[in-house]
mmCIF file of N, CA and C in Angstrom:
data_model
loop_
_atom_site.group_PDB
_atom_site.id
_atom_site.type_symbol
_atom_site.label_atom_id
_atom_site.label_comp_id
_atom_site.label_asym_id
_atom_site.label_seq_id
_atom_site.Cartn_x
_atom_site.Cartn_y
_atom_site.Cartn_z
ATOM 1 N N UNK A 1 4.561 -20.104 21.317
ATOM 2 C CA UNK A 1 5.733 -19.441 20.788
ATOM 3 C C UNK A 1 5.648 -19.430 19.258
ATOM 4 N N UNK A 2 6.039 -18.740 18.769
ATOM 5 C CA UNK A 2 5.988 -18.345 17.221
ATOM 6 C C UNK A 2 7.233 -18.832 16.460
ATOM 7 N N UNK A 3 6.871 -19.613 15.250
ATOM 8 C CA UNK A 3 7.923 -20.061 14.703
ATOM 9 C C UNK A 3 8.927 -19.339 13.557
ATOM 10 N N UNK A 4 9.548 -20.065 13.367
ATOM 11 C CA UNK A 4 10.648 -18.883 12.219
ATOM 12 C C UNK A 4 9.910 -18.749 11.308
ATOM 13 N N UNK A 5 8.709 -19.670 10.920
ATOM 14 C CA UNK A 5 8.125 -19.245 9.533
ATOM 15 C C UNK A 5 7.238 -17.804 9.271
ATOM 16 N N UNK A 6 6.714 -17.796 11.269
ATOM 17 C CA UNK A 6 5.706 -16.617 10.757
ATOM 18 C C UNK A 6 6.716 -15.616 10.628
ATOM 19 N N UNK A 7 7.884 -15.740 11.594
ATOM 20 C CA UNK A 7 8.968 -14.319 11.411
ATOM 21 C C UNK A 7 9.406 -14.014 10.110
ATOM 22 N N UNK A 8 9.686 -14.742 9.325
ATOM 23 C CA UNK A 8 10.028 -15.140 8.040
ATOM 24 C C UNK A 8 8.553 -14.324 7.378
ATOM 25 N N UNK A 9 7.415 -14.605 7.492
ATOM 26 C CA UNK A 9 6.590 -13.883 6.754
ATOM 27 C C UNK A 9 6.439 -12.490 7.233
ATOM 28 N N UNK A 10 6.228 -11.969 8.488
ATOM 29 C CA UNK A 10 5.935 -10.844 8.255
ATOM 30 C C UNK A 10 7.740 -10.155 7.603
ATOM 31 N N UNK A 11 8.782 -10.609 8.070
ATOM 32 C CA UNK A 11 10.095 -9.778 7.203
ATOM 33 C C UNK A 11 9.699 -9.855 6.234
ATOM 34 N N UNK A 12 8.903 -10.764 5.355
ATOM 35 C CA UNK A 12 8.630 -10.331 3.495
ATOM 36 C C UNK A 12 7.544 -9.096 3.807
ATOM 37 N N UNK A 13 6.660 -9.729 4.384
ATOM 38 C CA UNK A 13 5.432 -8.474 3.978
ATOM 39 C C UNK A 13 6.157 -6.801 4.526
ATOM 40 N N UNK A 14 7.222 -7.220 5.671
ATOM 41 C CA UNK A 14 7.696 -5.553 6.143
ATOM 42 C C UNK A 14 8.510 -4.642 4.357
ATOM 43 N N UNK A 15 9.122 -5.763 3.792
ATOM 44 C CA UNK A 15 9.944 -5.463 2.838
ATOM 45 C C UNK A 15 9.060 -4.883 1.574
ATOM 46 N N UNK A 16 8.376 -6.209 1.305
ATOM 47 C CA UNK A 16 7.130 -5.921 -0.013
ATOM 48 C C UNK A 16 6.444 -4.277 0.239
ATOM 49 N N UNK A 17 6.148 -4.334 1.978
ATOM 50 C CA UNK A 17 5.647 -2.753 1.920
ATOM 51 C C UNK A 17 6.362 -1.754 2.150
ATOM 52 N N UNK A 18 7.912 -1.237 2.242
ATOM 53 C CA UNK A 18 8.836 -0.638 1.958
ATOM 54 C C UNK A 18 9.372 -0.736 0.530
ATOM 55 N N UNK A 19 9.324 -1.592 -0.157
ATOM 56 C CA UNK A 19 9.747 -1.497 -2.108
ATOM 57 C C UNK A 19 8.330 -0.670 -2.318
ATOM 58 N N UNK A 20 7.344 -1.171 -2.184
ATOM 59 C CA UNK A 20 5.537 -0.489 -2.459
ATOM 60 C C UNK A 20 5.814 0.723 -2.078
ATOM 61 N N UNK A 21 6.283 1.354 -0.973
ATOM 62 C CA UNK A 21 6.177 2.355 -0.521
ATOM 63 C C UNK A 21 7.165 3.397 -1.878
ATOM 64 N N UNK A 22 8.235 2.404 -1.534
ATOM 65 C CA UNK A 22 9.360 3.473 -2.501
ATOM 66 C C UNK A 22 8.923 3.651 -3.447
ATOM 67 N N UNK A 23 8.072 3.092 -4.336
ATOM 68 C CA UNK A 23 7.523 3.039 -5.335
ATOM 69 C C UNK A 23 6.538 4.488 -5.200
ATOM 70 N N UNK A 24 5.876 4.022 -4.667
ATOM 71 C CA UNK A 24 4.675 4.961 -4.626
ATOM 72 C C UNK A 24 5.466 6.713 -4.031
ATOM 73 N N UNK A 25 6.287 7.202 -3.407
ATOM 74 C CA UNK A 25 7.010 8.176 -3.292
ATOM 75 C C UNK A 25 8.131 8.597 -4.609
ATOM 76 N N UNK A 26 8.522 7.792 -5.434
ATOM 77 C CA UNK A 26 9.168 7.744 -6.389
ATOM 78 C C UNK A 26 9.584 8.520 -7.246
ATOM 79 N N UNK A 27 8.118 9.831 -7.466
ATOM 80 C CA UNK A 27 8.066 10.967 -8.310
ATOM 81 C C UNK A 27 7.822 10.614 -9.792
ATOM 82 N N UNK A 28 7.896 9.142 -10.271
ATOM 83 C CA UNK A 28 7.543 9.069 -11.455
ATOM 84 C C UNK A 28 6.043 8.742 -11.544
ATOM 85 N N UNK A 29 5.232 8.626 -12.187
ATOM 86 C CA UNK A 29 3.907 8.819 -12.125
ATOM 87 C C UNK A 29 3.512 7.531 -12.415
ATOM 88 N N UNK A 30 3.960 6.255 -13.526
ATOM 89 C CA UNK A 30 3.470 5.493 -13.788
ATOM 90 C C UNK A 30 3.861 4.438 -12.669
ATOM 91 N N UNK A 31 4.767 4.658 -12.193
ATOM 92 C CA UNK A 31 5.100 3.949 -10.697
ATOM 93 C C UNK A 31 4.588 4.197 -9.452
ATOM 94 N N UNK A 32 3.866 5.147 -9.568
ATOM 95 C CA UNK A 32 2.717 5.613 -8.089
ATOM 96 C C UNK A 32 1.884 4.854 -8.394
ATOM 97 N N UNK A 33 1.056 4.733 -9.434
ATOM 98 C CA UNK A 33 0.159 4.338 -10.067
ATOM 99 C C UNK A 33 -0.016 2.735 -10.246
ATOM 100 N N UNK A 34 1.125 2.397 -10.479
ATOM 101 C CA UNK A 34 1.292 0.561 -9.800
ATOM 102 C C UNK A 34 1.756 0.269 -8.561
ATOM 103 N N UNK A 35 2.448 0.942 -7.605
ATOM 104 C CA UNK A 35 2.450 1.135 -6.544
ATOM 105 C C UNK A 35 0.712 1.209 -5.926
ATOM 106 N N UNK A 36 -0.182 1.918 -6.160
ATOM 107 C CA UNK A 36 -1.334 2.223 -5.795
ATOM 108 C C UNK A 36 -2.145 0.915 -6.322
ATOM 109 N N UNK A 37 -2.153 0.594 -7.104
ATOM 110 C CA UNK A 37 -3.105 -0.598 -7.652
ATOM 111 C C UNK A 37 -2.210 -1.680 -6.621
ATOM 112 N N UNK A 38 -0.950 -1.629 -6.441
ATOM 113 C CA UNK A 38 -0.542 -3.079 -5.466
ATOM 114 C C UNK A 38 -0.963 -2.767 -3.961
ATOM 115 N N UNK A 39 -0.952 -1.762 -3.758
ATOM 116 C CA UNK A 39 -1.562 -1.558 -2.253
ATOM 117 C C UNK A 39 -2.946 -1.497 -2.218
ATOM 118 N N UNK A 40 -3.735 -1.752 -3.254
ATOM 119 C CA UNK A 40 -4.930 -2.092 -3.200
ATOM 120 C C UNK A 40 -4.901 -3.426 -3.123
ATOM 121 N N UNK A 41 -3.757 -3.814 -3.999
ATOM 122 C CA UNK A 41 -4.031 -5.662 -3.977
ATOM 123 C C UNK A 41 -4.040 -6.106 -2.765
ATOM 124 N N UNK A 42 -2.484 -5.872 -2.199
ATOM 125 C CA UNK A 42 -2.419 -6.217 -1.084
ATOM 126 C C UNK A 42 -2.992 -6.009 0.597
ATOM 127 N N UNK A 43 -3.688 -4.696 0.263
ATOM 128 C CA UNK A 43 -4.487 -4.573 1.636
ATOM 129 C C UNK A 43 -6.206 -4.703 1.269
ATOM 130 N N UNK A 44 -6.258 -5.620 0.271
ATOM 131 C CA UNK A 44 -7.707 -6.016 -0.206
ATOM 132 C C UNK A 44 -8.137 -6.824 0.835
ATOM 133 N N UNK A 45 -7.279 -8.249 1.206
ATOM 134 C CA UNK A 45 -7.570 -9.059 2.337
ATOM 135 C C UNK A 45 -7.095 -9.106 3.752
ATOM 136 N N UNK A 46 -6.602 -8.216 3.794
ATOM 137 C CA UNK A 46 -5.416 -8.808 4.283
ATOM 138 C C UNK A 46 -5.287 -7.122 5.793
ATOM 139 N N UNK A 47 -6.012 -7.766 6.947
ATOM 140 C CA UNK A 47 -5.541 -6.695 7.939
ATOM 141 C C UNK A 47 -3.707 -6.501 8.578
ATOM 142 N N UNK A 48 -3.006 -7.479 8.149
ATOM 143 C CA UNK A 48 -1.659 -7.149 8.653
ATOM 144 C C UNK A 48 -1.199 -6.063 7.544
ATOM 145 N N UNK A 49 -1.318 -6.305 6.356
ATOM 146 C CA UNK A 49 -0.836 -5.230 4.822
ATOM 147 C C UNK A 49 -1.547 -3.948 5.758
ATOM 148 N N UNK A 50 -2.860 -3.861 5.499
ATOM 149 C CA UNK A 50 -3.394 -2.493 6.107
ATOM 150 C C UNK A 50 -2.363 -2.044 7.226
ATOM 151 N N UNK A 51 -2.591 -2.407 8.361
ATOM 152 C CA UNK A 51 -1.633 -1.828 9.674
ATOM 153 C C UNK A 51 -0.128 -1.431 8.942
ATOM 154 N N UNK A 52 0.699 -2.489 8.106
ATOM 155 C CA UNK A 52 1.835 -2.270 7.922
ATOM 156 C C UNK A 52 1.694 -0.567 6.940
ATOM 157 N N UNK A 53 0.869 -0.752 5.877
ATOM 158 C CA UNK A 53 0.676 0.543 4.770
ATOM 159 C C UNK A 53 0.893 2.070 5.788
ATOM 160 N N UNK A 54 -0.149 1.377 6.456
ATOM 161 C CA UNK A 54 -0.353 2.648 7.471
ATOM 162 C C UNK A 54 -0.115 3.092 8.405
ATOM 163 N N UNK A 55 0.907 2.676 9.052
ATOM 164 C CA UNK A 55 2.285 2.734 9.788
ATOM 165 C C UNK A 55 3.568 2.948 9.163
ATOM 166 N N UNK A 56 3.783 2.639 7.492
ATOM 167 C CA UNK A 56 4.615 3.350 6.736
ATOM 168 C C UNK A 56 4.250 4.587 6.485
ATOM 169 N N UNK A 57 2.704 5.394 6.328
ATOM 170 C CA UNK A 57 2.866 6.566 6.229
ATOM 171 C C UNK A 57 1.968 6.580 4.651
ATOM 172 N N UNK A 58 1.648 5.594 4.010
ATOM 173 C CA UNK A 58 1.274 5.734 2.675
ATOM 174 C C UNK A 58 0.153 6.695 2.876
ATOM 175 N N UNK A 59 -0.579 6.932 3.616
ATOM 176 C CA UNK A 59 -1.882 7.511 3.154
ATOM 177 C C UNK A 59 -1.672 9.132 2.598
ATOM 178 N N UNK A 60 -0.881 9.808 3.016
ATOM 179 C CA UNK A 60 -0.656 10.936 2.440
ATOM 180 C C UNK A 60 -0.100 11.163 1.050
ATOM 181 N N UNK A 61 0.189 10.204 0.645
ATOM 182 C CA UNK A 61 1.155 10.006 -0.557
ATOM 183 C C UNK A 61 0.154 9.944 -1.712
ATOM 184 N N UNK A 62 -0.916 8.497 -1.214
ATOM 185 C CA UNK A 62 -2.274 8.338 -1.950
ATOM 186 C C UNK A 62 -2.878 9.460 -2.054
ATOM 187 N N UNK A 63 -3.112 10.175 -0.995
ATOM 188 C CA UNK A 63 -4.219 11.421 -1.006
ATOM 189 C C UNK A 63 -3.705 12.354 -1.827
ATOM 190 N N UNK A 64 -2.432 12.330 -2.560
ATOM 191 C CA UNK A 64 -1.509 13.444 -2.959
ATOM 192 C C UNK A 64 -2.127 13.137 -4.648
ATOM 193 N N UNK A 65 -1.798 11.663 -4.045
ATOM 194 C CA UNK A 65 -2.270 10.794 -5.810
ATOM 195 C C UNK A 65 -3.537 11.432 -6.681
ATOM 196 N N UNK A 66 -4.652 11.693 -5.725
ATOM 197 C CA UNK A 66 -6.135 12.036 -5.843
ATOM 198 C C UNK A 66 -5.683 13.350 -6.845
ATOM 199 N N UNK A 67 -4.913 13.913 -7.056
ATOM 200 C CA UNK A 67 -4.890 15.450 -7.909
ATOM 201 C C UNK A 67 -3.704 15.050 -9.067
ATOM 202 N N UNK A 68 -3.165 13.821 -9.053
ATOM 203 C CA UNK A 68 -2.728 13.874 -9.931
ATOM 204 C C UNK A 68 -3.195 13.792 -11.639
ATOM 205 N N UNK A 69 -2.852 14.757 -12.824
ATOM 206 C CA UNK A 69 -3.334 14.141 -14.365
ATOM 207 C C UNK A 69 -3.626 12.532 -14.543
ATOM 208 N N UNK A 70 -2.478 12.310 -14.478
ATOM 209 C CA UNK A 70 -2.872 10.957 -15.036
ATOM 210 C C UNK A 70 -3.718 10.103 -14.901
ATOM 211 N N UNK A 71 -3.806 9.156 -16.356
ATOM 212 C CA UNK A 71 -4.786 8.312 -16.525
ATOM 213 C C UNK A 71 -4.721 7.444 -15.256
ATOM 214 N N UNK A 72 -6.047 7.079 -14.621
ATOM 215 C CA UNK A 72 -6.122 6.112 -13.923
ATOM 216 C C UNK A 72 -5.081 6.027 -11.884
ATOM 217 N N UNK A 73 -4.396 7.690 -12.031
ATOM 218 C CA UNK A 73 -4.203 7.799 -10.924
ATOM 219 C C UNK A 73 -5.023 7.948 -9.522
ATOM 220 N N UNK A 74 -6.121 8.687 -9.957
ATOM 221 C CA UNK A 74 -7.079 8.736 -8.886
ATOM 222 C C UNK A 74 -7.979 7.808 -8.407
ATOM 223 N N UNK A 75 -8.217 6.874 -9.664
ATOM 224 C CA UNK A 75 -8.957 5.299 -9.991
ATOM 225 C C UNK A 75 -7.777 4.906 -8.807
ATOM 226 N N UNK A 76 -6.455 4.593 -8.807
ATOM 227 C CA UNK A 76 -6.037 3.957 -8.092
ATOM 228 C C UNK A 76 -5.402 4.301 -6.598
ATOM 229 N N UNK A 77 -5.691 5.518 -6.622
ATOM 230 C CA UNK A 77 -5.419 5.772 -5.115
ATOM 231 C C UNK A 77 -6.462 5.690 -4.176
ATOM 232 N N UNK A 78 -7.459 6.210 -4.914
ATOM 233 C CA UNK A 78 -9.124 6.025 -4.072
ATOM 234 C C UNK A 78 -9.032 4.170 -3.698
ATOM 235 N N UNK A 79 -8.754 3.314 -4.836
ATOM 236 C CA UNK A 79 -9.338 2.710 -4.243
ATOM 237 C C UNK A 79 -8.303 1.849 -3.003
ATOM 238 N N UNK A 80 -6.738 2.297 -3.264
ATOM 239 C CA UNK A 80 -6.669 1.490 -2.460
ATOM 240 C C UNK A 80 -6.746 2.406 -0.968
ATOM 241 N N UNK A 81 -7.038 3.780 -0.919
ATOM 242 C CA UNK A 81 -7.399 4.476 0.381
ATOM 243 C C UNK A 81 -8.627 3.652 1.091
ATOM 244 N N UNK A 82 -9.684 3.151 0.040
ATOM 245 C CA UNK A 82 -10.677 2.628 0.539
ATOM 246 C C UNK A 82 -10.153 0.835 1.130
ATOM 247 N N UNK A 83 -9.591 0.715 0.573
ATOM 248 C CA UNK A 83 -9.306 -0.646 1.479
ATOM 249 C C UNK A 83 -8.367 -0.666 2.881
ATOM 250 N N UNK A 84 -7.535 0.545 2.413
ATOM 251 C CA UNK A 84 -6.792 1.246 4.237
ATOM 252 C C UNK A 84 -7.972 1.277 5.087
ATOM 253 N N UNK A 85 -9.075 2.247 4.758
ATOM 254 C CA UNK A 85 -9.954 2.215 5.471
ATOM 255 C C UNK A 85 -11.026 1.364 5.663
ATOM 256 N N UNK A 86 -10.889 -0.149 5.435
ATOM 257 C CA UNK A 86 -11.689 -0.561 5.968
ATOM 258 C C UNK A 86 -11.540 -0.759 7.626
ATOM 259 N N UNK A 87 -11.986 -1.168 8.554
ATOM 260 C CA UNK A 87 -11.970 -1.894 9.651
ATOM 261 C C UNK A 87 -12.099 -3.271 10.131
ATOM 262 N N UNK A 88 -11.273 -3.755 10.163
ATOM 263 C CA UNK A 88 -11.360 -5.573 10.495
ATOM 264 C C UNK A 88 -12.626 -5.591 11.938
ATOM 265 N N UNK A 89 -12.975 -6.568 11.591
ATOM 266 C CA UNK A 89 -13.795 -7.064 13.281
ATOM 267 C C UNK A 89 -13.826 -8.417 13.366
#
C-alpha cells in the first residue's frame, strides 16, 4: 500500500507541471523560455516528469517554441523535446 508521502509527492510534481505548463502557454516569450529550460530540468531524470509533461499536452507548445525569434528559444525547446523523447527501460 502506498503511503501519504508518495501521494504527497506526485500532488507536487502534478502542480510543479501545471505552473510549468502555464508558464510555457503564457504568450510572453521570456517565460516559455524558462518554462522550456525547467522542463528540460525536470524531465532530464526523471520518467514520472516525462509521462506527467506529456499527458499535459506540452509537446505542441515546445514544437511551436522551435519558430520562435528569440534568443535561446529553440536552444530550449529542442532540448527539452529531446528529453520527452527519451524512452525509459
Amino acid at each position: 500500500m502506498a503511503s501519504d508521502d508518495e501521494f504527497t509527492g506526485e500532488d507536487h510534481r502534478r502542480t510543479v507541471v501545471r505552473e510549468t505548463v502555464d508558464l510555457a502557454i503564457s504568450g510572453e516569450p521570456e517565460m516559455e523560455v524558462r518554462a522550456a529550460r525547467e522542463i528540460r530540468r525536470l524531465t532530464k531524470t526523471s520518467a514520472r516528469y516525462r509521462r506527467l509533461f506529456a499527458e499535459a499536452g506540452v509537446i505542441e507548445t515546445l514544437v511551436r517554441m522551435l519558430a520562435l525569434p528569440m534568443d535561446g528559444s529553440k536552444e530550449a525547446a529542442l532540448l527539452a523535446l529531446l528529453n520527452l523523447a527519451v524512452k525509459d527501460e
